[in-house]
mmCIF file of C-alpha atoms and ligand atoms in Angstrom:
data_model
loop_
_atom_site.group_PDB
_atom_site.id
_atom_site.type_symbol
_atom_site.label_atom_id
_atom_site.label_comp_id
_atom_site.label_asym_id
_atom_site.label_seq_id
_atom_site.Cartn_x
_atom_site.Cartn_y
_atom_site.Cartn_z
ATOM 1 C CA UNK A 8 106.623 97.620 149.240
ATOM 2 C CA UNK A 9 102.957 98.058 148.278
ATOM 3 C CA UNK A 10 102.167 98.801 144.632
ATOM 4 C CA UNK A 11 100.212 101.878 145.745
ATOM 5 C CA UNK A 12 103.331 103.172 147.513
ATOM 6 C CA UNK A 13 105.347 102.610 144.329
ATOM 7 C CA UNK A 14 102.739 104.536 142.316
ATOM 8 C CA UNK A 15 102.963 107.466 144.762
ATOM 9 C CA UNK A 16 106.763 107.499 144.627
ATOM 10 C CA UNK A 17 106.933 107.305 140.832
ATOM 11 C CA UNK A 18 104.420 110.166 140.555
ATOM 12 C CA UNK A 19 106.673 112.187 142.843
ATOM 13 C CA UNK A 20 109.841 111.405 140.830
ATOM 14 C CA UNK A 21 108.434 111.812 137.343
ATOM 15 C CA UNK A 22 105.415 114.150 137.535
ATOM 16 C CA UNK A 23 105.750 116.311 140.666
ATOM 17 C CA UNK A 24 109.472 116.882 140.016
ATOM 18 C CA UNK A 25 108.751 118.708 136.737
ATOM 19 C CA UNK A 26 109.631 122.396 137.134
ATOM 20 C CA UNK A 27 108.930 123.314 133.477
ATOM 21 C CA UNK A 28 106.419 122.162 130.854
ATOM 22 C CA UNK A 29 106.723 118.427 130.177
ATOM 23 C CA UNK A 30 105.797 116.449 127.093
ATOM 24 C CA UNK A 31 102.599 114.890 128.490
ATOM 25 C CA UNK A 32 102.728 111.766 126.329
ATOM 26 C CA UNK A 33 106.351 111.000 127.212
ATOM 27 C CA UNK A 34 105.574 111.721 130.870
ATOM 28 C CA UNK A 35 102.573 109.384 130.875
ATOM 29 C CA UNK A 36 104.532 106.545 129.256
ATOM 30 C CA UNK A 37 107.525 107.069 131.556
ATOM 31 C CA UNK A 38 105.372 106.959 134.685
ATOM 32 C CA UNK A 39 103.821 103.710 133.538
ATOM 33 C CA UNK A 40 107.065 102.003 132.522
ATOM 34 C CA UNK A 41 109.040 103.054 135.625
ATOM 35 C CA UNK A 42 106.204 102.030 137.936
ATOM 36 C CA UNK A 43 105.779 98.687 136.173
ATOM 37 C CA UNK A 44 109.527 98.038 136.413
ATOM 38 C CA UNK A 45 109.558 98.912 140.134
ATOM 39 C CA UNK A 46 106.628 96.564 140.701
ATOM 40 C CA UNK A 47 108.463 93.761 138.874
ATOM 41 C CA UNK A 48 111.567 94.386 141.007
ATOM 42 C CA UNK A 49 109.400 94.243 144.118
ATOM 43 C CA UNK A 50 107.292 91.218 143.173
ATOM 44 C CA UNK A 51 110.200 89.142 141.810
ATOM 45 C CA UNK A 52 112.624 90.392 144.464
ATOM 46 C CA UNK A 53 115.126 91.329 141.756
ATOM 47 C CA UNK A 54 118.510 91.820 143.414
ATOM 48 C CA UNK A 55 120.754 94.826 142.797
ATOM 49 C CA UNK A 56 123.211 92.565 140.991
ATOM 50 C CA UNK A 57 120.462 91.179 138.748
ATOM 51 C CA UNK A 58 119.274 94.715 138.021
ATOM 52 C CA UNK A 59 122.736 95.908 136.969
ATOM 53 C CA UNK A 60 123.418 92.782 134.916
ATOM 54 C CA UNK A 61 120.202 93.584 133.043
ATOM 55 C CA UNK A 62 121.267 97.190 132.435
ATOM 56 C CA UNK A 63 124.726 96.065 131.276
ATOM 57 C CA UNK A 64 123.113 93.544 128.951
ATOM 58 C CA UNK A 65 120.909 96.197 127.319
ATOM 59 C CA UNK A 66 123.866 98.587 127.031
ATOM 60 C CA UNK A 67 125.896 95.906 125.256
ATOM 61 C CA UNK A 68 122.966 94.881 123.043
ATOM 62 C CA UNK A 69 122.593 98.515 121.961
ATOM 63 C CA UNK A 70 126.309 98.794 121.172
ATOM 64 C CA UNK A 71 125.982 95.711 118.988
ATOM 65 C CA UNK A 72 122.893 97.155 117.241
ATOM 66 C CA UNK A 73 120.857 94.173 118.393
ATOM 67 C CA UNK A 74 117.867 95.902 120.019
ATOM 68 C CA UNK A 75 116.056 95.518 116.677
ATOM 69 C CA UNK A 76 116.651 91.781 116.950
ATOM 70 C CA UNK A 77 115.624 91.432 120.581
ATOM 71 C CA UNK A 78 112.295 93.150 119.886
ATOM 72 C CA UNK A 79 111.053 90.482 117.427
ATOM 73 C CA UNK A 80 112.744 87.740 119.451
ATOM 74 C CA UNK A 81 110.629 88.557 122.499
ATOM 75 C CA UNK A 82 107.445 88.697 120.401
ATOM 76 C CA UNK A 83 107.064 92.470 120.797
ATOM 77 C CA UNK A 84 107.134 93.241 117.061
ATOM 78 C CA UNK A 85 104.498 90.570 116.460
ATOM 79 C CA UNK A 86 102.452 92.084 119.282
ATOM 80 C CA UNK A 87 102.462 95.479 117.548
ATOM 81 C CA UNK A 88 101.138 93.777 114.391
ATOM 82 C CA UNK A 89 98.464 91.876 116.288
ATOM 83 C CA UNK A 90 97.249 95.142 117.844
ATOM 84 C CA UNK A 91 97.122 96.760 114.398
ATOM 85 C CA UNK A 92 95.173 93.736 113.079
ATOM 86 C CA UNK A 93 92.733 94.131 115.968
ATOM 87 C CA UNK A 94 92.267 97.827 115.211
ATOM 88 C CA UNK A 95 91.675 96.988 111.532
ATOM 89 C CA UNK A 96 89.024 94.446 112.465
ATOM 90 C CA UNK A 97 87.294 97.043 114.670
ATOM 91 C CA UNK A 98 87.398 99.567 111.811
ATOM 92 C CA UNK A 99 85.789 96.979 109.522
ATOM 93 C CA UNK A 100 88.826 96.599 107.285
ATOM 94 C CA UNK A 101 88.874 93.218 105.547
ATOM 95 C CA UNK A 102 90.407 91.705 102.456
ATOM 96 C CA UNK A 103 93.897 93.169 102.640
ATOM 97 C CA UNK A 104 96.995 90.986 102.585
ATOM 98 C CA UNK A 105 98.006 89.955 106.108
ATOM 99 C CA UNK A 106 100.575 92.379 107.516
ATOM 100 C CA UNK A 107 103.773 90.937 108.950
ATOM 101 C CA UNK A 108 106.722 92.467 110.779
ATOM 102 C CA UNK A 109 109.390 94.471 108.967
ATOM 103 C CA UNK A 110 112.315 93.225 111.045
ATOM 104 C CA UNK A 111 115.616 95.096 111.357
ATOM 105 C CA UNK A 112 117.236 94.434 107.964
ATOM 106 C CA UNK A 113 115.564 96.687 105.382
ATOM 107 C CA UNK A 114 117.793 99.104 103.449
ATOM 108 C CA UNK A 115 116.350 102.043 101.493
ATOM 109 C CA UNK A 116 117.588 102.947 98.038
ATOM 110 C CA UNK A 117 117.467 99.627 96.170
ATOM 111 C CA UNK A 118 117.574 99.707 92.338
ATOM 112 C CA UNK A 119 114.185 100.381 90.729
ATOM 113 C CA UNK A 120 112.604 98.988 87.579
ATOM 114 C CA UNK A 121 109.186 98.431 85.983
ATOM 115 C CA UNK A 122 107.528 95.010 85.834
ATOM 116 C CA UNK A 123 110.619 92.845 86.265
ATOM 117 C CA UNK A 124 113.796 92.795 88.334
ATOM 118 C CA UNK A 125 116.590 90.375 88.879
ATOM 119 C CA UNK A 126 117.532 90.545 92.555
ATOM 120 C CA UNK A 127 120.632 88.355 92.843
ATOM 121 C CA UNK A 128 124.107 89.218 91.588
ATOM 122 C CA UNK A 129 124.668 85.747 90.148
ATOM 123 C CA UNK A 130 127.321 84.673 92.652
ATOM 124 C CA UNK A 131 125.195 81.937 94.246
ATOM 125 C CA UNK A 132 123.410 80.399 91.259
ATOM 126 C CA UNK A 133 125.361 77.156 91.736
ATOM 127 C CA UNK A 134 124.487 76.909 95.428
ATOM 128 C CA UNK A 135 120.687 76.980 95.287
ATOM 129 C CA UNK A 136 117.727 76.970 92.906
ATOM 130 C CA UNK A 137 116.582 79.943 90.848
ATOM 131 C CA UNK A 138 113.410 81.467 92.274
ATOM 132 C CA UNK A 139 110.726 83.543 90.591
ATOM 133 C CA UNK A 140 108.140 85.491 92.569
ATOM 134 C CA UNK A 141 105.324 86.872 90.465
ATOM 135 C CA UNK A 142 101.950 88.421 91.094
ATOM 136 C CA UNK A 143 99.557 91.324 90.855
ATOM 137 C CA UNK A 144 98.879 94.225 93.204
ATOM 138 C CA UNK A 145 95.127 94.659 93.709
ATOM 139 C CA UNK A 146 93.125 97.497 95.250
ATOM 140 C CA UNK A 147 90.015 97.266 97.417
ATOM 141 C CA UNK A 148 87.800 97.198 94.326
ATOM 142 C CA UNK A 149 89.550 94.044 93.155
ATOM 143 C CA UNK A 150 91.157 95.860 90.225
ATOM 144 C CA UNK A 151 94.896 95.628 89.475
ATOM 145 C CA UNK A 152 96.936 98.703 90.370
ATOM 146 C CA UNK A 153 99.475 99.875 87.803
ATOM 147 C CA UNK A 154 102.629 101.647 89.026
ATOM 148 C CA UNK A 155 102.381 100.280 92.560
ATOM 149 C CA UNK A 156 105.755 100.122 94.262
ATOM 150 C CA UNK A 157 106.810 96.656 95.437
ATOM 151 C CA UNK A 158 110.018 96.570 97.457
ATOM 152 C CA UNK A 159 111.473 93.127 98.173
ATOM 153 C CA UNK A 160 114.434 92.002 100.250
ATOM 154 C CA UNK A 161 115.709 88.641 101.409
ATOM 155 C CA UNK A 162 118.747 86.725 102.642
ATOM 156 C CA UNK A 163 121.338 84.799 100.633
ATOM 157 C CA UNK A 164 122.126 81.074 100.882
ATOM 158 C CA UNK A 165 123.859 81.695 104.216
ATOM 159 C CA UNK A 166 120.843 83.514 105.653
ATOM 160 C CA UNK A 167 122.697 86.868 105.495
ATOM 161 C CA UNK A 168 121.468 90.204 104.160
ATOM 162 C CA UNK A 169 123.494 92.510 101.929
ATOM 163 C CA UNK A 170 124.643 95.814 103.534
ATOM 164 C CA UNK A 171 124.728 94.173 106.979
ATOM 165 C CA UNK A 172 126.897 91.410 105.453
ATOM 166 C CA UNK A 173 129.679 93.418 103.805
ATOM 167 C CA UNK A 174 130.885 90.409 101.778
ATOM 168 C CA UNK A 175 127.831 90.771 99.500
ATOM 169 C CA UNK A 176 127.607 93.220 96.600
ATOM 170 C CA UNK A 177 125.640 96.441 97.232
ATOM 171 C CA UNK A 178 121.855 95.850 97.172
ATOM 172 C CA UNK A 179 122.257 92.150 96.440
ATOM 173 C CA UNK A 180 118.810 90.551 96.927
ATOM 174 C CA UNK A 181 117.130 93.963 97.324
ATOM 175 C CA UNK A 182 115.021 95.403 94.504
ATOM 176 C CA UNK A 183 112.082 97.738 93.898
ATOM 177 C CA UNK A 184 109.593 97.022 91.109
ATOM 178 C CA UNK A 185 106.863 99.361 89.928
ATOM 179 C CA UNK A 186 103.992 97.219 88.634
ATOM 180 C CA UNK A 187 103.316 97.270 84.899
ATOM 181 C CA UNK A 188 100.099 98.512 83.284
ATOM 182 C CA UNK A 189 98.374 95.260 84.354
ATOM 183 C CA UNK A 190 99.497 95.659 87.955
ATOM 184 C CA UNK A 191 101.976 92.785 87.537
ATOM 185 C CA UNK A 192 105.480 92.245 88.906
ATOM 186 C CA UNK A 193 108.089 89.481 88.556
ATOM 187 C CA UNK A 194 111.163 89.119 90.758
ATOM 188 C CA UNK A 195 113.902 86.754 89.603
ATOM 189 C CA UNK A 196 116.178 85.680 92.427
ATOM 190 C CA UNK A 197 117.655 82.684 94.197
ATOM 191 C CA UNK A 198 116.051 80.596 96.932
ATOM 192 C CA UNK A 199 117.234 82.062 100.275
ATOM 193 C CA UNK A 200 118.106 80.226 103.435
ATOM 194 C CA UNK A 201 116.724 81.017 106.861
ATOM 195 C CA UNK A 202 118.299 83.610 109.129
ATOM 196 C CA UNK A 203 119.948 82.754 112.426
ATOM 197 C CA UNK A 204 120.803 85.256 115.171
ATOM 198 C CA UNK A 205 124.568 85.864 115.519
ATOM 199 C CA UNK A 206 125.608 82.943 117.758
ATOM 200 C CA UNK A 207 127.938 85.117 119.874
ATOM 201 C CA UNK A 208 125.543 88.074 120.096
ATOM 202 C CA UNK A 209 123.311 89.552 122.788
ATOM 203 C CA UNK A 210 120.044 88.257 121.362
ATOM 204 C CA UNK A 211 121.214 84.657 121.192
ATOM 205 C CA UNK A 212 122.678 84.959 124.698
ATOM 206 C CA UNK A 213 119.231 85.969 125.978
ATOM 207 C CA UNK A 214 117.503 83.262 123.929
ATOM 208 C CA UNK A 215 119.954 80.702 125.366
ATOM 209 C CA UNK A 216 118.830 81.688 128.854
ATOM 210 C CA UNK A 217 115.245 81.149 127.705
ATOM 211 C CA UNK A 218 116.056 77.745 126.201
ATOM 212 C CA UNK A 219 115.214 78.953 122.687
ATOM 213 C CA UNK A 220 116.787 78.770 119.233
ATOM 214 C CA UNK A 221 117.293 81.977 117.245
ATOM 215 C CA UNK A 222 116.329 80.789 113.771
ATOM 216 C CA UNK A 223 113.880 82.023 111.199
ATOM 217 C CA UNK A 224 112.516 80.034 108.278
ATOM 218 C CA UNK A 225 113.591 81.163 104.795
ATOM 219 C CA UNK A 226 111.445 84.167 103.889
ATOM 220 C CA UNK A 227 111.064 87.214 101.632
ATOM 221 C CA UNK A 228 110.066 90.678 102.887
ATOM 222 C CA UNK A 229 107.905 93.214 101.067
ATOM 223 C CA UNK A 230 106.744 96.794 101.282
ATOM 224 C CA UNK A 231 103.863 97.547 98.915
ATOM 225 C CA UNK A 232 102.988 101.191 98.328
ATOM 226 C CA UNK A 233 100.249 102.409 95.999
ATOM 227 C CA UNK A 234 98.855 105.930 95.591
ATOM 228 C CA UNK A 235 95.841 106.515 97.864
ATOM 229 C CA UNK A 236 96.464 103.253 99.688
ATOM 230 C CA UNK A 237 97.983 102.270 102.968
ATOM 231 C CA UNK A 238 101.536 101.019 102.879
ATOM 232 C CA UNK A 239 101.619 97.246 103.378
ATOM 233 C CA UNK A 240 104.523 95.649 105.253
ATOM 234 C CA UNK A 241 104.573 91.895 104.942
ATOM 235 C CA UNK A 242 106.667 88.815 104.232
ATOM 236 C CA UNK A 243 106.099 85.212 103.340
ATOM 237 C CA UNK A 244 107.848 82.107 104.589
ATOM 238 C CA UNK A 245 108.938 79.109 102.535
ATOM 239 C CA UNK A 246 106.744 76.041 102.891
ATOM 240 C CA UNK A 247 108.582 72.965 104.106
ATOM 241 C CA UNK A 248 111.190 74.937 106.090
ATOM 242 C CA UNK A 249 112.061 73.237 109.371
ATOM 243 C CA UNK A 250 111.499 76.491 111.286
ATOM 244 C CA UNK A 251 108.225 77.408 109.545
ATOM 245 C CA UNK A 252 106.124 77.230 112.723
ATOM 246 C CA UNK A 253 108.871 77.830 115.294
ATOM 247 C CA UNK A 254 110.152 81.151 113.907
ATOM 248 C CA UNK A 255 112.148 82.896 116.667
ATOM 249 C CA UNK A 256 110.601 86.206 115.467
ATOM 250 C CA UNK A 257 107.010 84.874 115.424
ATOM 251 C CA UNK A 258 106.573 86.201 111.873
ATOM 252 C CA UNK A 259 104.400 83.352 110.693
ATOM 253 C CA UNK A 260 100.808 83.348 109.496
ATOM 254 C CA UNK A 261 98.828 80.613 107.722
ATOM 255 C CA UNK A 262 98.078 82.963 104.808
ATOM 256 C CA UNK A 263 101.750 83.844 104.321
ATOM 257 C CA UNK A 264 103.053 80.430 103.224
ATOM 258 C CA UNK A 265 102.499 80.357 99.460
ATOM 259 C CA UNK A 266 102.802 77.083 97.544
ATOM 260 C CA UNK A 267 106.144 76.679 95.789
ATOM 261 C CA UNK A 268 105.914 75.120 92.324
ATOM 262 C CA UNK A 269 108.986 73.264 91.104
ATOM 263 C CA UNK A 270 109.349 73.725 87.344
ATOM 264 C CA UNK A 271 111.664 71.460 85.373
ATOM 265 C CA UNK A 272 110.113 71.700 81.896
ATOM 266 C CA UNK A 273 113.025 72.689 79.588
ATOM 267 C CA UNK A 274 110.759 74.989 77.573
ATOM 268 C CA UNK A 275 109.765 76.873 80.746
ATOM 269 C CA UNK A 276 113.393 77.055 81.846
ATOM 270 C CA UNK A 277 114.398 78.452 78.454
ATOM 271 C CA UNK A 278 111.566 80.995 78.594
ATOM 272 C CA UNK A 279 112.829 82.207 81.971
ATOM 273 C CA UNK A 280 116.457 82.237 80.861
ATOM 274 C CA UNK A 281 117.658 79.734 83.479
ATOM 275 C CA UNK A 282 119.524 76.499 82.881
ATOM 276 C CA UNK A 283 118.186 74.450 85.761
ATOM 277 C CA UNK A 284 114.849 73.667 87.415
ATOM 278 C CA UNK A 285 113.457 76.615 89.318
ATOM 279 C CA UNK A 286 111.029 77.502 92.096
ATOM 280 C CA UNK A 287 107.966 79.535 91.118
ATOM 281 C CA UNK A 288 105.925 81.402 93.708
ATOM 282 C CA UNK A 289 102.707 83.170 92.752
ATOM 283 C CA UNK A 290 101.863 85.796 95.335
ATOM 284 C CA UNK A 291 99.392 88.650 94.903
ATOM 285 C CA UNK A 292 99.108 91.667 97.168
ATOM 286 C CA UNK A 293 95.849 93.311 98.204
ATOM 287 C CA UNK A 294 96.189 96.820 99.572
ATOM 288 C CA UNK A 295 93.520 98.832 101.363
ATOM 289 C CA UNK A 296 92.760 102.536 101.485
ATOM 290 C CA UNK A 297 94.083 104.671 104.352
ATOM 291 C CA UNK A 298 91.302 105.161 106.925
ATOM 292 C CA UNK A 299 91.338 107.572 109.841
ATOM 293 C CA UNK A 300 89.963 104.907 112.210
ATOM 294 C CA UNK A 301 92.726 102.386 111.433
ATOM 295 C CA UNK A 302 96.465 102.404 112.109
ATOM 296 C CA UNK A 303 98.604 103.909 109.381
ATOM 297 C CA UNK A 304 100.995 101.701 107.457
ATOM 298 C CA UNK A 305 103.643 104.399 107.652
ATOM 299 C CA UNK A 306 105.701 103.394 110.645
ATOM 300 C CA UNK A 307 108.458 105.885 111.434
ATOM 301 C CA UNK A 308 111.610 104.061 112.538
ATOM 302 C CA UNK A 309 115.282 104.452 111.734
ATOM 303 C CA UNK A 310 116.204 102.505 108.615
ATOM 304 C CA UNK A 311 119.513 102.015 106.888
ATOM 305 C CA UNK A 312 119.941 103.691 103.509
ATOM 306 C CA UNK A 313 122.641 103.087 100.972
HETATM 307 C C1 MBD B 423 115.366 88.701 109.917
HETATM 308 O O1 MBD B 423 115.702 88.406 108.641
HETATM 309 C C2 MBD B 423 114.117 89.108 110.156
HETATM 310 O O2 MBD B 423 113.300 89.173 109.102
HETATM 311 C C3 MBD B 423 113.694 89.405 111.443
HETATM 312 C C4 MBD B 423 112.305 89.797 111.703
HETATM 313 C C5 MBD B 423 114.575 89.328 112.489
HETATM 314 C C6 MBD B 423 115.855 88.934 112.229
HETATM 315 C C7 MBD B 423 116.251 88.626 110.959
HETATM 316 FE FE1 FE B 424 114.275 88.800 107.290
#
């Protein structure tokens, strides 16, 4: 079938069939997506069996709550970021910390504190090294921002996230710090391991068909919110991780791989209250003002809350 015939048919089904006011934006997007799907079926000669297997796959993936995993796995979440970066460049926005995908594993409601927070519940201190993440939140004028909200979340030594992994204590490895009067924050935690897609899940099944692994490098996620500024969603990856540049979620950027210092000076260990060598990561955030010409940092999507 000709593409022009498909376009005529889809217009008939979606637009001409409306017998009451439609939401024009939803209508426009639906026309485009249905027509593009029909064209793919035509051009690739997708069989009826292949079509229904695809529908059944998506149905099952939804039941397993894995659509939020498939989206980054196919590069779509990275694509949304790259478009936002492009819009920022066009609007002349420079100097902010590189944005990076949120992923599907944030949980609202983590414990809050000022200046310092310990993120881990102490159950894995023997399995990995202590980790400190410290830095300053800066505004566009280069000045530190006091009382900025820095939310952090990361996986445990098995690459699992509390709340989704019910064996972990509530809000383990999830904390919110409000920066002190100097704009500073310090998270004490444990070095995480990388995440891997559930091996028996929908996402990994799809990745298997694509000849791909479903692993992420070890990483830490952040939301940074400051009054009058655009919310920053970002994360950094751990240097040296075997998956650093082959992240299945494509959440890697040169500027988001901070150096990790290994500190074994007993005096420094004592000062930090730890009894073994620790990892120290200095990472500052630079937030920019909200601008009408640039995409907002406030992305509305369903998030877990506990
Ligand atoms: C993660 O931990 C993550 O950050 C993303 C983007 C996808 C799956 C698991
Ligand atoms: Fe993650």
